[in-house]
Each structure stands twice: as C-alpha cells, then as structure tokens.
Coordinates of C-alpha atoms and ligand atoms in Angstrom, one line a residue:
M1 CA -27.7 24.3 5.2
F2 CA -31.5 24.1 5.3
T3 CA -31.7 23.2 8.9
Q4 CA -34.1 25.7 10.0
E5 CA -36.7 24.9 7.2
Q6 CA -36.3 21.5 7.7
Q7 CA -36.8 21.8 11.5
I8 CA -40.0 23.8 10.9
I9 CA -41.3 21.2 8.5
E10 CA -40.1 18.4 10.7
A11 CA -42.1 20.1 13.4
K12 CA -45.4 20.2 11.5
I13 CA -44.9 16.7 10.2
K14 CA -44.8 15.4 13.9
E15 CA -47.4 17.6 15.0
F16 CA -49.8 16.3 11.9
C17 CA -48.9 12.5 12.8
A18 CA -49.5 13.1 16.5
A19 CA -52.8 14.5 15.9
H20 CA -54.0 11.7 13.6
D21 CA -52.0 9.0 15.8
I22 CA -49.7 8.0 13.2
P23 CA -46.6 5.9 14.2
L24 CA -44.0 8.3 12.4
A25 CA -41.0 6.4 11.2
E26 CA -37.5 8.2 11.7
L27 CA -37.5 11.2 9.2
K28 CA -35.0 11.1 6.7
W29 CA -34.2 13.8 4.2
Q30 CA -32.3 13.5 0.8
P31 CA -31.5 16.1 -1.9
I32 CA -33.8 15.8 -5.1
P33 CA -31.6 15.2 -8.2
F34 CA -31.0 18.5 -9.7
S35 CA -33.2 19.8 -12.7
G36 CA -33.2 23.6 -12.7
E37 CA -34.4 23.7 -9.0
W38 CA -32.8 22.5 -5.8
G39 CA -34.9 20.8 -3.5
F40 CA -34.7 18.0 -0.9
A41 CA -37.4 15.1 -0.2
T42 CA -38.7 12.9 2.6
S43 CA -40.7 9.7 2.1
F44 CA -43.7 8.3 4.2
F45 CA -43.4 4.7 3.2
Q46 CA -41.9 3.5 6.1
T47 CA -44.5 5.2 8.2
A48 CA -47.3 3.9 6.1
A49 CA -45.6 0.4 6.5
N50 CA -45.4 0.8 10.2
E51 CA -49.1 1.9 10.4
A52 CA -50.0 -1.2 8.2
R53 CA -48.0 -3.5 10.5
A54 CA -49.8 -2.1 13.4
G55 CA -52.9 -3.2 11.7
K56 CA -54.1 0.4 11.1
G57 CA -54.4 2.5 7.8
G58 CA -56.6 -0.2 5.9
K59 CA -54.9 0.8 2.5
P60 CA -52.4 -0.3 0.5
V61 CA -49.0 1.2 1.6
P62 CA -48.1 3.3 -1.3
Q63 CA -51.6 4.8 -1.5
R64 CA -51.4 5.6 2.0
A65 CA -48.0 7.0 1.9
Q66 CA -49.2 9.2 -0.8
E67 CA -52.4 10.4 1.2
M68 CA -50.0 11.4 4.0
A69 CA -47.8 13.2 1.8
E70 CA -50.9 15.3 0.6
Q71 CA -52.1 15.7 4.0
V72 CA -48.8 17.0 5.4
K73 CA -48.5 19.3 2.4
A74 CA -51.9 21.1 3.1
Q75 CA -50.9 21.3 6.8
I76 CA -47.5 23.0 6.1
G77 CA -48.9 25.9 4.1
S78 CA -46.0 28.3 3.1
V79 CA -42.7 28.6 4.5
D80 CA -40.0 31.2 4.2
G81 CA -37.5 30.4 1.4
I82 CA -39.4 27.6 0.2
S83 CA -40.7 28.2 -3.2
R84 CA -42.9 25.4 -3.5
I85 CA -44.0 22.1 -2.1
N86 CA -45.5 18.9 -3.9
A87 CA -46.7 15.5 -2.7
V88 CA -45.7 12.7 -5.4
K89 CA -45.6 9.1 -5.0
G90 CA -45.6 9.0 -1.4
Y91 CA -42.9 11.6 -1.2
L92 CA -43.0 15.3 0.1
N93 CA -40.8 17.3 -2.1
L94 CA -39.7 21.1 -1.1
Y95 CA -38.1 23.2 -3.5
F96 CA -36.1 26.6 -2.9
S97 CA -35.9 29.5 -4.9
T98 CA -32.7 29.2 -6.8
S99 CA -31.2 32.7 -5.6
T100 CA -32.1 31.9 -1.9
Y101 CA -30.4 28.1 -2.3
A102 CA -27.2 29.6 -4.1
S103 CA -26.5 32.2 -1.5
R104 CA -27.1 29.9 1.3
V105 CA -24.6 27.5 -0.1
V106 CA -22.2 29.9 -0.6
D107 CA -22.4 31.8 2.8
E108 CA -22.4 28.6 4.6
V109 CA -19.0 27.6 3.0
L110 CA -17.6 31.1 3.7
A111 CA -18.6 31.0 7.3
S112 CA -17.5 27.6 7.9
G113 CA -14.2 28.0 5.8
F114 CA -11.8 25.1 7.1
N115 CA -14.8 23.3 8.6
F116 CA -17.1 23.3 5.7
G117 CA -18.4 19.8 5.2
R118 CA -17.5 18.6 8.9
G119 CA -20.1 16.1 10.1
T120 CA -21.7 16.5 13.3
K121 CA -20.0 14.9 16.4
K122 CA -20.4 11.1 16.4
N123 CA -20.1 9.3 19.7
E124 CA -18.1 6.6 18.6
R125 CA -14.3 6.0 18.3
V126 CA -12.6 4.7 15.3
M127 CA -9.2 3.3 15.2
V128 CA -7.6 3.2 11.6
E129 CA -4.7 0.8 11.5
Y130 CA -2.4 1.5 8.3
A131 CA 1.2 1.9 7.6
Q132 CA 2.4 -1.2 9.0
P133 CA 5.0 -2.7 6.9
N134 CA 7.2 -5.2 8.2
T135 CA 10.6 -3.9 9.4
H136 CA 14.0 -4.8 8.1
H137 CA 12.7 -3.8 4.7
S138 CA 12.3 -0.7 2.8
F139 CA 9.2 1.2 2.0
H140 CA 7.9 0.5 -1.4
I141 CA 5.1 1.9 -3.6
G142 CA 2.8 -1.0 -2.3
H143 CA 3.3 0.4 1.1
A144 CA 2.6 3.8 -0.1
R145 CA -0.9 2.6 -1.6
N146 CA -1.7 1.3 1.8
T147 CA -0.5 4.5 3.8
I148 CA -2.3 6.9 1.4
L149 CA -5.5 4.9 1.6
G150 CA -5.4 4.6 5.2
E151 CA -4.4 8.4 6.1
V152 CA -7.3 9.3 3.7
L153 CA -9.7 7.2 5.4
A154 CA -8.6 8.5 8.8
R155 CA -9.1 12.2 7.6
L156 CA -12.4 11.3 6.3
V157 CA -13.7 9.6 9.3
E158 CA -12.2 12.3 11.3
F159 CA -13.8 15.1 9.3
A160 CA -17.3 13.1 9.2
G161 CA -17.3 13.4 13.2
Y162 CA -15.6 10.3 14.5
E163 CA -13.3 10.2 17.3
T164 CA -10.1 8.9 15.2
I165 CA -7.1 7.4 16.4
R166 CA -4.4 6.5 13.9
A167 CA -2.4 3.3 14.5
S168 CA 0.6 1.5 12.8
Y169 CA 1.4 -2.1 13.6
P170 CA 4.8 -3.0 11.9
G171 CA 5.6 -6.8 11.8
D172 CA 9.1 -6.7 13.5
L173 CA 9.7 -10.5 14.1
G174 CA 9.8 -13.6 12.1
L175 CA 12.2 -15.1 9.7
G176 CA 12.7 -12.3 7.5
V177 CA 13.9 -10.1 10.2
I178 CA 16.3 -12.6 11.4
T179 CA 17.6 -13.2 7.9
V180 CA 18.7 -9.5 7.8
M181 CA 20.1 -9.6 11.2
W182 CA 22.1 -12.7 10.3
I183 CA 23.7 -11.4 7.2
Y184 CA 24.6 -7.8 9.0
D185 CA 25.9 -9.5 11.8
K186 CA 28.0 -12.0 9.8
L187 CA 29.2 -9.5 7.0
Y188 CA 28.4 -5.9 7.6
K189 CA 28.5 -4.9 11.2
G190 CA 29.3 -1.4 11.8
Q191 CA 29.4 -0.8 8.0
E192 CA 25.8 0.9 7.8
P193 CA 25.3 4.0 5.6
D194 CA 24.4 7.5 6.8
G195 CA 21.2 9.1 6.0
V196 CA 17.9 7.8 7.0
H197 CA 16.8 6.5 3.7
E198 CA 19.7 5.0 2.6
R199 CA 20.1 3.0 5.8
G200 CA 16.5 1.6 5.6
Q201 CA 17.0 1.0 1.7
W202 CA 20.3 -1.0 2.4
L203 CA 18.6 -3.2 5.0
A204 CA 16.4 -4.3 2.0
K205 CA 19.5 -4.9 -0.1
L206 CA 20.9 -7.1 2.8
Y207 CA 17.9 -9.3 2.6
V208 CA 18.2 -9.7 -0.9
E209 CA 21.8 -10.8 -0.5
A210 CA 21.3 -13.1 2.3
T211 CA 18.3 -14.8 0.4
A212 CA 20.5 -15.6 -2.3
M213 CA 23.2 -17.1 0.0
L214 CA 20.6 -19.1 1.8
E215 CA 18.6 -20.3 -1.2
K216 CA 19.1 -23.8 -3.0
Q217 CA 20.9 -23.2 -6.3
E218 CA 20.2 -25.4 -9.3
N219 CA 23.2 -28.0 -10.2
E220 CA 24.5 -27.1 -6.6
T221 CA 27.9 -28.9 -5.7
S222 CA 27.9 -30.6 -2.5
E223 CA 30.2 -28.2 -1.2
Q224 CA 27.7 -25.4 -1.9
S225 CA 25.0 -27.3 -0.6
A226 CA 27.0 -27.7 2.7
Q227 CA 27.8 -24.0 2.8
R228 CA 24.2 -23.2 2.6
E229 CA 23.2 -25.5 5.3
A230 CA 25.8 -24.1 7.4
Y231 CA 24.5 -20.5 6.8
D232 CA 21.0 -21.8 7.7
A233 CA 22.0 -23.3 10.7
E234 CA 23.6 -19.9 11.8
R235 CA 20.3 -18.2 11.1
R236 CA 18.2 -20.8 12.9
E237 CA 20.5 -20.5 16.0
M238 CA 20.1 -16.7 15.9
Y239 CA 16.5 -17.3 15.8
R240 CA 16.5 -19.5 18.7
K241 CA 18.5 -16.7 20.5
W242 CA 16.0 -14.1 19.8
D243 CA 13.4 -16.3 21.3
V244 CA 15.0 -16.9 24.4
G245 CA 15.9 -13.6 24.7
D246 CA 19.7 -13.7 24.4
E247 CA 20.9 -9.9 25.0
Y248 CA 23.4 -9.8 22.0
V249 CA 20.7 -10.8 19.6
R250 CA 18.0 -8.9 21.2
N251 CA 20.3 -5.6 20.8
L252 CA 21.3 -6.4 17.5
W253 CA 17.5 -6.7 16.7
R254 CA 16.5 -3.5 18.5
E255 CA 19.2 -1.6 16.8
T256 CA 18.3 -2.7 13.2
R257 CA 14.8 -2.5 13.7
E258 CA 15.2 1.2 14.5
W259 CA 16.8 1.9 11.3
S260 CA 13.7 0.8 9.6
L261 CA 11.3 2.7 12.0
E262 CA 13.2 5.8 11.3
E263 CA 12.8 5.5 7.9
L264 CA 9.2 4.6 8.0
R265 CA 8.7 7.7 10.5
E266 CA 10.6 9.9 7.6
V267 CA 8.2 8.6 4.9
L268 CA 5.1 9.2 7.1
K269 CA 6.5 12.7 7.5
M270 CA 6.7 13.1 3.7
L271 CA 3.1 12.1 3.3
N272 CA 2.0 14.3 6.3
V273 CA 0.8 11.3 8.2
K274 CA 0.8 11.7 12.2
M275 CA 0.5 8.3 13.9
D276 CA -1.2 8.3 17.3
V277 CA -0.3 4.7 18.3
W278 CA 2.5 2.2 17.5
F279 CA 1.9 -1.2 18.1
Y280 CA 4.5 -4.0 17.3
E281 CA 4.0 -7.6 16.5
S282 CA 6.7 -8.6 19.0
E283 CA 4.8 -6.5 21.7
V284 CA 1.7 -8.7 21.2
D285 CA 3.5 -12.0 21.3
E286 CA 3.5 -12.6 25.0
P287 CA -0.1 -11.1 25.5
S288 CA -1.0 -13.7 22.7
K289 CA 0.0 -16.6 24.5
V290 CA -2.1 -15.7 27.3
I291 CA -5.2 -15.4 25.5
V292 CA -4.8 -19.0 24.2
D293 CA -5.5 -20.2 27.7
E294 CA -8.5 -17.8 28.0
L295 CA -10.0 -19.1 24.7
I296 CA -9.4 -22.8 25.8
A297 CA -11.3 -22.0 29.1
K298 CA -14.1 -20.2 27.3
D299 CA -14.5 -23.4 25.1
I300 CA -13.8 -21.5 22.0
A301 CA -10.5 -23.0 21.3
T302 CA -9.8 -26.9 21.7
D303 CA -6.6 -28.0 23.1
E304 CA -5.2 -30.9 21.1
R305 CA -1.8 -30.8 22.9
P306 CA -2.5 -33.9 24.8
Q307 CA -3.1 -36.0 21.8
G308 CA 0.2 -34.5 20.4
G309 CA -1.6 -31.7 18.4
A310 CA -1.8 -27.9 18.4
V311 CA -4.5 -25.4 20.1
I312 CA -7.1 -24.9 17.4
V313 CA -10.1 -22.9 16.8
K314 CA -13.2 -24.7 14.8
I315 CA -14.7 -21.2 14.0
D316 CA -17.2 -22.8 11.6
E317 CA -18.3 -25.4 14.0
K318 CA -18.5 -23.0 17.0
L319 CA -20.5 -20.6 14.8
G320 CA -22.9 -23.3 14.0
L321 CA -22.0 -22.7 10.2
T322 CA -22.7 -25.9 8.2
K323 CA -20.5 -24.8 5.1
E324 CA -17.1 -24.1 5.1
K325 CA -16.5 -20.4 5.7
Y326 CA -13.7 -19.6 8.1
R327 CA -12.4 -22.9 8.6
T328 CA -10.4 -24.3 11.7
N329 CA -7.5 -22.3 12.7
V330 CA -4.4 -23.0 14.6
I331 CA -3.4 -20.5 17.5
L332 CA -0.9 -22.1 19.2
R333 CA 1.5 -24.5 17.4
K334 CA 2.8 -27.8 19.0
D335 CA 5.9 -26.1 20.0
G336 CA 4.2 -23.4 22.0
T337 CA 4.8 -20.5 19.5
T338 CA 1.9 -18.5 18.5
L339 CA 0.9 -17.4 15.0
Y340 CA -0.1 -14.2 13.1
L341 CA -3.8 -14.8 13.9
T342 CA -3.0 -15.3 17.8
K343 CA -1.4 -12.1 17.7
D344 CA -4.2 -10.2 16.0
L345 CA -6.4 -11.5 18.6
A346 CA -4.3 -10.0 21.2
L347 CA -4.0 -6.7 19.4
A348 CA -7.7 -6.5 18.7
R349 CA -8.4 -6.9 22.5
I350 CA -5.9 -4.1 23.2
K351 CA -7.6 -1.8 20.8
F352 CA -11.0 -2.7 22.3
E353 CA -10.2 -2.8 26.2
Q354 CA -7.3 -0.2 26.3
Y355 CA -8.2 2.2 23.7
H356 CA -11.9 1.9 23.8
V357 CA -12.3 1.3 20.1
D358 CA -15.9 1.2 18.8
R359 CA -15.1 0.6 15.0
S360 CA -11.7 -1.0 14.1
I361 CA -10.7 -0.5 10.4
Y362 CA -7.9 -2.6 9.1
V363 CA -6.3 -1.2 6.0
V364 CA -4.4 -4.3 4.7
D365 CA -3.5 -6.0 1.5
S366 CA -6.6 -7.9 0.0
R367 CA -4.9 -11.2 0.3
Q368 CA -5.1 -11.2 3.9
A369 CA -9.0 -10.8 3.6
L370 CA -9.6 -14.5 5.1
H371 CA -7.2 -14.0 7.9
L372 CA -8.7 -11.1 9.0
Q373 CA -12.4 -12.4 8.7
Q374 CA -11.2 -15.3 10.9
A375 CA -9.9 -13.1 13.3
F376 CA -13.2 -10.9 13.2
A377 CA -15.1 -14.2 13.7
I378 CA -13.1 -15.4 16.7
L379 CA -13.5 -12.1 18.3
K380 CA -17.3 -12.6 17.9
L381 CA -17.2 -16.1 19.5
W382 CA -15.2 -14.4 22.2
G383 CA -17.9 -12.1 22.9
F384 CA -16.7 -8.7 21.7
P385 CA -19.7 -6.6 20.2
Q386 CA -17.2 -4.5 18.5
S387 CA -16.4 -7.4 16.2
E388 CA -19.5 -6.5 14.2
K389 CA -17.9 -3.1 13.6
C390 CA -14.2 -4.4 12.5
Y391 CA -13.8 -3.7 9.0
H392 CA -11.0 -4.5 6.4
L393 CA -10.4 -2.1 4.0
G394 CA -8.6 -4.5 1.4
Y395 CA -6.5 -3.1 -1.5
G396 CA -5.0 -4.6 -4.5
V397 CA -1.5 -5.6 -5.2
V398 CA 0.8 -2.8 -6.9
N399 CA 2.7 -4.9 -9.3
L400 CA 5.5 -3.6 -11.8
P401 CA 5.2 -3.8 -15.8
E402 CA 7.8 -6.7 -15.4
G403 CA 5.6 -8.4 -12.9
A404 CA 5.1 -8.6 -9.2
M405 CA 7.3 -6.6 -6.9
S406 CA 9.4 -9.2 -4.6
A407 CA 11.8 -7.7 -2.0
R408 CA 13.6 -11.3 -2.0
R409 CA 14.9 -10.5 -5.3
G410 CA 14.9 -6.8 -4.7
R411 CA 12.7 -6.0 -7.6
V412 CA 10.7 -3.4 -5.9
V413 CA 10.0 0.5 -6.6
L414 CA 11.0 2.4 -3.7
F415 CA 8.7 5.3 -2.7
K416 CA 11.4 7.7 -1.9
D417 CA 12.8 7.1 -5.5
V418 CA 9.4 7.7 -6.8
A419 CA 9.0 10.8 -4.7
D420 CA 12.4 12.3 -5.7
E421 CA 11.6 11.7 -9.4
A422 CA 8.2 13.3 -8.8
V423 CA 9.8 16.7 -7.8
K424 CA 12.5 16.4 -10.1
R425 CA 10.0 16.1 -13.1
V426 CA 7.9 19.2 -11.8
L427 CA 11.0 21.4 -11.5
A428 CA 12.1 20.6 -15.1
V429 CA 8.8 21.8 -16.4
E430 CA 8.4 24.7 -13.7
S431 CA 11.7 26.2 -14.3
E432 CA 10.9 26.7 -18.1
K433 CA 7.7 28.7 -17.2
S434 CA 8.1 30.2 -13.7
G435 CA 11.5 31.9 -13.5
D436 CA 10.4 34.5 -11.2
I437 CA 9.4 32.3 -8.2
P438 CA 12.4 31.9 -5.8
V439 CA 14.2 28.4 -5.9
N440 CA 13.4 27.4 -2.5
E441 CA 9.5 28.2 -3.0
R442 CA 9.8 26.7 -6.4
E443 CA 10.9 23.3 -4.7
K444 CA 8.2 23.4 -2.2
I445 CA 5.7 24.0 -4.8
A446 CA 7.3 21.0 -6.9
Y447 CA 7.0 18.8 -4.2
Q448 CA 3.2 19.7 -3.6
I449 CA 2.6 18.9 -7.1
G450 CA 4.8 15.8 -7.8
M451 CA 3.3 14.3 -4.5
G452 CA -0.3 15.6 -5.4
A453 CA 0.0 13.6 -8.9
L454 CA 1.5 10.5 -6.9
V455 CA -1.1 10.4 -4.1
Y456 CA -3.9 10.9 -6.3
S457 CA -3.1 8.1 -8.7
M458 CA -3.1 5.8 -5.7
L459 CA -6.6 7.2 -4.6
S460 CA -8.4 7.6 -8.2
M461 CA -8.3 3.8 -8.8
D462 CA -10.8 1.3 -6.9
N463 CA -8.9 0.0 -4.2
N464 CA -9.9 -3.5 -4.8
K465 CA -8.2 -3.4 -8.2
D466 CA -4.3 -4.5 -8.6
I467 CA -2.4 -1.7 -10.0
I468 CA 0.3 -1.8 -12.7
F469 CA 2.6 0.9 -11.4
D470 CA 3.7 3.0 -14.2
I471 CA 5.7 5.9 -13.1
N472 CA 4.8 8.0 -16.1
E473 CA 1.2 7.6 -15.5
A474 CA 1.5 8.1 -11.7
L475 CA 3.4 11.3 -12.4
S476 CA 1.1 12.5 -15.2
F477 CA -0.4 16.1 -14.7
D478 CA -3.1 15.7 -17.3
G479 CA -6.6 14.6 -17.3
R480 CA -7.8 12.7 -14.1
T481 CA -4.8 13.7 -11.9
G482 CA -4.0 15.4 -8.6
P483 CA -2.3 18.6 -10.6
Y484 CA -5.5 19.0 -12.6
I485 CA -7.3 19.6 -9.1
Q486 CA -4.5 21.6 -7.5
N487 CA -4.9 23.7 -10.7
A488 CA -8.5 24.5 -10.1
Y489 CA -7.6 25.9 -6.6
V490 CA -4.8 27.8 -8.3
R491 CA -6.9 29.4 -10.8
A492 CA -9.5 30.5 -8.1
N493 CA -6.9 32.0 -6.0
S494 CA -5.4 33.8 -9.0
I495 CA -9.0 35.4 -9.6
L496 CA -9.4 36.3 -6.2
K497 CA -5.7 37.9 -5.9
K498 CA -6.6 40.1 -8.8
S499 CA -9.9 41.0 -7.5
G500 CA -9.2 43.6 -4.9
T501 CA -11.8 44.0 -2.1
F502 CA -15.1 42.9 -2.3
N503 CA -18.2 42.0 0.1
V504 CA -17.7 38.5 1.4
Q505 CA -20.9 37.9 3.0
P506 CA -23.9 38.0 2.8
S507 CA -24.0 37.1 -1.0
T508 CA -26.9 37.8 -3.4
F509 CA -27.7 35.8 -6.2
D510 CA -30.8 37.5 -7.5
Y511 CA -29.9 37.5 -11.2
E512 CA -30.1 34.9 -13.8
L513 CA -27.6 32.3 -13.1
T514 CA -25.6 30.8 -15.9
K515 CA -25.6 26.9 -16.2
H516 CA -21.8 27.0 -15.2
E517 CA -22.7 28.9 -12.0
I518 CA -25.4 26.5 -11.3
E519 CA -23.5 23.5 -11.6
L520 CA -20.7 24.7 -9.4
I521 CA -23.1 25.7 -6.6
E522 CA -24.5 22.0 -7.0
L523 CA -21.2 20.5 -6.6
I524 CA -20.2 22.6 -3.7
S525 CA -23.4 21.9 -1.9
R526 CA -22.7 18.3 -2.3
F527 CA -19.7 18.5 -0.5
P528 CA -21.0 17.5 3.1
Q529 CA -22.9 14.6 2.0
T530 CA -19.8 13.3 0.2
V531 CA -17.8 13.4 3.1
E532 CA -20.4 11.4 5.0
Q533 CA -20.8 8.9 2.5
A534 CA -17.1 8.4 1.9
A535 CA -16.7 8.2 5.5
N536 CA -19.5 5.8 6.4
E537 CA -18.8 3.4 3.5
Y538 CA -15.2 3.7 4.0
R539 CA -14.6 4.5 0.4
P540 CA -11.6 7.3 -0.4
L541 CA -12.5 6.8 -3.8
V542 CA -15.7 8.5 -3.4
M543 CA -14.0 11.7 -2.4
A544 CA -11.2 11.1 -5.0
A545 CA -14.0 11.2 -7.8
Y546 CA -16.0 14.1 -6.2
A547 CA -12.8 16.2 -6.1
Y548 CA -12.0 15.6 -9.7
D549 CA -15.7 16.4 -10.6
L550 CA -15.5 19.6 -8.7
A551 CA -12.3 20.7 -10.3
N552 CA -13.5 20.0 -13.6
T553 CA -17.0 22.1 -13.1
F554 CA -14.8 24.8 -11.8
H555 CA -12.5 24.7 -14.9
S556 CA -15.5 24.9 -17.0
F557 CA -16.9 27.9 -15.1
Y558 CA -13.6 29.7 -15.4
H559 CA -13.5 29.2 -19.1
A560 CA -17.2 30.3 -19.5
V561 CA -17.6 33.0 -17.1
N562 CA -15.1 36.0 -17.1
V563 CA -15.6 36.9 -13.3
M564 CA -13.3 40.1 -13.4
Q565 CA -14.9 41.4 -16.3
T566 CA -18.4 41.2 -15.3
E567 CA -19.8 44.7 -16.0
D568 CA -22.4 44.7 -13.2
E569 CA -20.9 45.1 -9.8
K570 CA -23.4 43.1 -8.0
I571 CA -23.1 39.9 -10.2
R572 CA -19.2 40.4 -10.1
N573 CA -19.6 40.6 -6.6
A574 CA -21.6 37.4 -6.2
R575 CA -19.3 35.6 -8.6
L576 CA -16.3 36.5 -6.5
Q577 CA -18.2 35.2 -3.6
L578 CA -18.8 32.0 -5.5
V579 CA -15.1 31.5 -6.3
M580 CA -14.2 32.0 -2.8
A581 CA -16.5 29.2 -2.0
A582 CA -15.2 27.0 -4.8
R583 CA -11.7 27.7 -3.5
Q584 CA -12.5 26.9 -0.2
T585 CA -14.3 23.6 -1.0
I586 CA -11.4 22.4 -3.3
E587 CA -9.0 23.1 -0.4
N588 CA -11.1 21.1 1.9
A589 CA -11.4 18.4 -0.4
L590 CA -7.8 18.1 -1.2
R591 CA -6.9 18.2 2.4
L592 CA -9.0 15.1 3.0
L593 CA -7.2 13.6 0.1
D594 CA -3.9 14.2 1.9
I595 CA -2.8 16.6 -1.1
Q596 CA -1.6 20.0 -0.7
A597 CA -2.9 22.9 -2.2
P598 CA -0.2 25.0 -3.9
E599 CA -0.7 28.9 -3.8
V600 CA 0.7 29.0 -7.4
M601 CA 2.0 26.4 -10.1
Ligands
LIG1 N1 2.6 -6.3 8.7 C1 1.7 -6.9 8.1 C2 2.1 -7.2 6.5 O1 3.0 -6.3 6.1 C3 0.5 -6.1 7.9 C4 -0.2 -5.9 9.3 C5 -1.8 -6.0 9.0 N2 -2.4 -5.8 10.3 C6 -2.9 -6.6 11.1 N3 -3.5 -6.2 12.2 N4 -2.6 -7.7 10.9 O2 1.7 -7.7 5.8

C-alpha cells in the first residue's frame, strides 16, 4: 500500500549505508501496532550485528543500531505522505497522516477488488493433498473436516502467490475394500440403489453388515464359527484374486470403486472443490515395488530377505540419530507386498519428479503424524531436497457425543445428511421472515448460509484439537459463526443498494474519523498480511479468526455510524467508499474460507 514511500526510504537507507560502508542486512518492514496513528517500522539490529561480526562498528549492537536509525532519519528529511519519522531503540518508525492512510487503504481495495490481498507471485509450486478418503465407504463429517481444511489451505497458498495444485489420493485397496466387494458379490449383486449419494452410503452399510458376519461372536456355536471361517476364506480368496489381477474381481472392484468416487466427486462439488490431480493407492502399488530395489541399491534400505526377513529402513541409524525418533520400518514384507509407507514414498517421488512440486503439503489425520514423518525422513535420505518442504497439516478426530465414529459399526454422521439438515433449518427460519424471495432463490441462499455455518465451524477450531461434533453447534448462526460473517457482508451490501450513485475513487478522508471508522480501516488494511501469514504458516485458523474480527468490527461500525444519514455529502461519500471496501474485503476473506457471500439473508 505504501510501496512508493517505502521505495524512496529504502533507497535513502541504501545510499546511506553505501556511503558509510555499512553491510546492510535485508530490509524488513512491519506495521507498527495501531495507537491513533498508522505507521511501519524497520530495525537496524541485524545490520549492526553484521557490522560487529565483520569486526567493525566498535560499539554494542543496540547502541550502534540506534545510532544508525538516527543518522538515517537525518538523511531522509521529509517525504510526501509521511507525517513524521522517529528513531527509537534501533528502529526507524514512519508514521502516516491518518487521512492519507485511510484513503490509501480504501482506494487500494477498490482498485484491486477481487484481487485485494493477493500476494506477489512466488516462484514455487505447492501441492496440497487432501480429500483422500478410502473408497467403499461413505463421506462422513470427519472427511468434511479434512476437505474443508485442505481446500482453504489451497485457496490461501494460491492467493498468497504460489502456483497451487490440488491433489486427492483415495485409498482404493486393502482388506476394507475387499470386504465390501465380497458381501456385494455374495448377497447383493445387481441390487444397488439409484442416486449417487444413496449408492455411496449403501456401500458403507454393506461394510457394516459384512463386518458383523465376519466378526467372532461371544459364545459362538461351533456351527457359527465354521460359517464365519468359511466367509473369511471366501474373502481371502477374493483378495488373492484381486492381487493376481483376476478379471472378474478387478471388474467388480472397478465398478464398486466408481460408485464411491462418484459420491466423492459430488461432495466435492457441494463444497466447491475442484481437484487438479487424482492419485490412487492402487496406482502407486507397482511403482512402489520398483523403488524398494532402488533404496536397497542406494544402501538406504536393508534387505533381510536372505535371512528370511523383510526389507527394512533403519531410519534413525541412517540419519545418524542416537535417540529413537523415526524407528526402523518395513517397506517390503516377506511375502513381497508393499506397505502404506512404501506407497507414500512412490507417490512423493511422482509429486516431485512428474509434477515438479517444491512444497508438498499433506492434510491428513494427526494420528498419521509418525507415518508421514517417517516418509519425509526416508525422502531426505533418498536425497530429495523437497523433503525439507514436506509439511503435514494434521487435524484432530471428529468424535460424536456418544463416542468415536466407527465405519465398522456404522456409527458415523454423514456429510450429506448434515448438509441437508443445514438447508432445512435455514429454510425454516427464512420462510418466516423473507416471504418475498422466490423459492428457488431462497433455497440457494439457505444452502449458502447452512454450508457457511458448517464450514466455518470446521475452521474456527484449532485444527490440532479433537472435535465433538454437535449438529446444533455446527449449524448455529450466533456468535463466532459463518452466518455472522455472511451477515456483515449482507449489511454492507444493503447500505450500498440504498445509496444510489456516489464517487468510487479517489476517496477523501480529511475529516475527524470516528473510532469505528478507524478500527474498520485498520482491519481492512491487515488483510494482505493475514493472507501471507495464514499461507506461510499453513494455518487456516488465522484467516478464520481474522474474518470474524473483520465482521465484528463492521457490525460495530454499522450500529454506531449511520452512513446514509450522514449530513455532509463529502463525509457520506467517504463512508460509502469505506463500506464498499469493507464489503470487498469480507467477500475476499469468505472466498478464501470457502464460504459463499449471499446477497441477502
Ligand atoms: N486414505 C488415507 C486415509 O483415509 C489418507 C491418505 C493420506 N495421504 C497420504 N499421502 N498418505 O487414512
């Protein structure tokens, strides 16, 4: 926002340092916490420290830093738009005149619009992997937490300026998958229900039924136990056939898998998620066998097969760690099958080599933290520099008030059910008060609000914490919620609708601003740095918290300042511009949070 002034000042600092042979450190600017005046600051500590290290300076670092700040200040003189400059404790502080700052902020928002807050292009490609549930189950509320976190993170890094690739990696093989195929083939072939969601949900029911049939019962009769063992033998046989590529079993697998994927794609559409790349566990199985040999050849893995063992990686030992951290891991079993870890190694290599990913983010349940740390450590041993930029965004489990969710027991809350309920609840309230909105429009708005509540409830909590999912809480409209933020947008919108025409730019704020106006401008101005912070720290929560603060500040402004009844036309005009800037910023923040901005509510 102040690049021009910043550049003038930076040039003067560089000039000063060059003239005095001072080794200037990288100049970093940070905003000064607001206290009636806006400004930004840079420190000379690093430069003074560099100088000291080079054996020059001859003074304690803090003292020398302060001296530099004072000398630079004297050198700068006066700069347009900067109201005053001071040198305190090694910092150079620059302050703006309030009216200049206010119009700069507002004008910048209005000029950038949709792009307000977008970071400069970074020369790094980021891949965010999320929305990767196992197939042959249905999409539950825990998967929704994963998907929402991942999508918001992808939006944040993309908006911060990174080239971003969204990737999914469904688990489409293993015993769970075979279990569903087994019961389907045995009892239900050809009976699948119509409807994408219905069919996906039905597979989850089959899994519960199959699990019960295959599970050892208490006080089982010998007949029952023989029956169970026979079922299990059938299942094992099916698994074997799948492994050798038996055509019948593979077709069965492809067909049922597609039902799950169709449901997944439908859910992603509901959440406005557009995946760029689909990886599947089954597709990295073969490549993962190949890398085992490579890892042995590179002496990263140890082949204990000649001794009747497996292929293992002694991660700690290879990294030279004396304390146990990553442990020793199997990457190929005695029987020649690969593991989840082996597949992750193969997948990471594809991400690096075929997709040229510089940063690789995994949005995965926190319980898989060790697994991913092990994978990253092996990638490092393997020599991939990108392993340093692999990041696991973990998240806590979503539990139900009655306990953990369990796909085996069928004790899950399905995302689609919650979404439907959300719309129903909003419609019930809406039809009471907004009878004049046409029905289909009302349904669209109800969806936006209901989903806004659900999505925000997943973002407003620290991702590391477990959640006890309570539908009433998740769909609440009061307090720290999605609809509260959406409502700020709607209010801004309604002021602007009533306003008629007014000048859009440039704005003039040369009157005594109220506390509410100042606070609102302050929050709006913080949006770009919030994007940067949330993206660099991989923390959707930072943006979620900001959006709430912004909405809250707007609501206070709305109650305290009557924009339309402002007598002075110039002031009214400035306030309308401020409302417009606030609306834009709320809209941009909502968009990053994957929450829609309804026109009315
Ligand atoms: N499909 C796995 C699960 O549902 C998550 C995959 C995580 N991603 C990875 N690269 N391991 O637990």
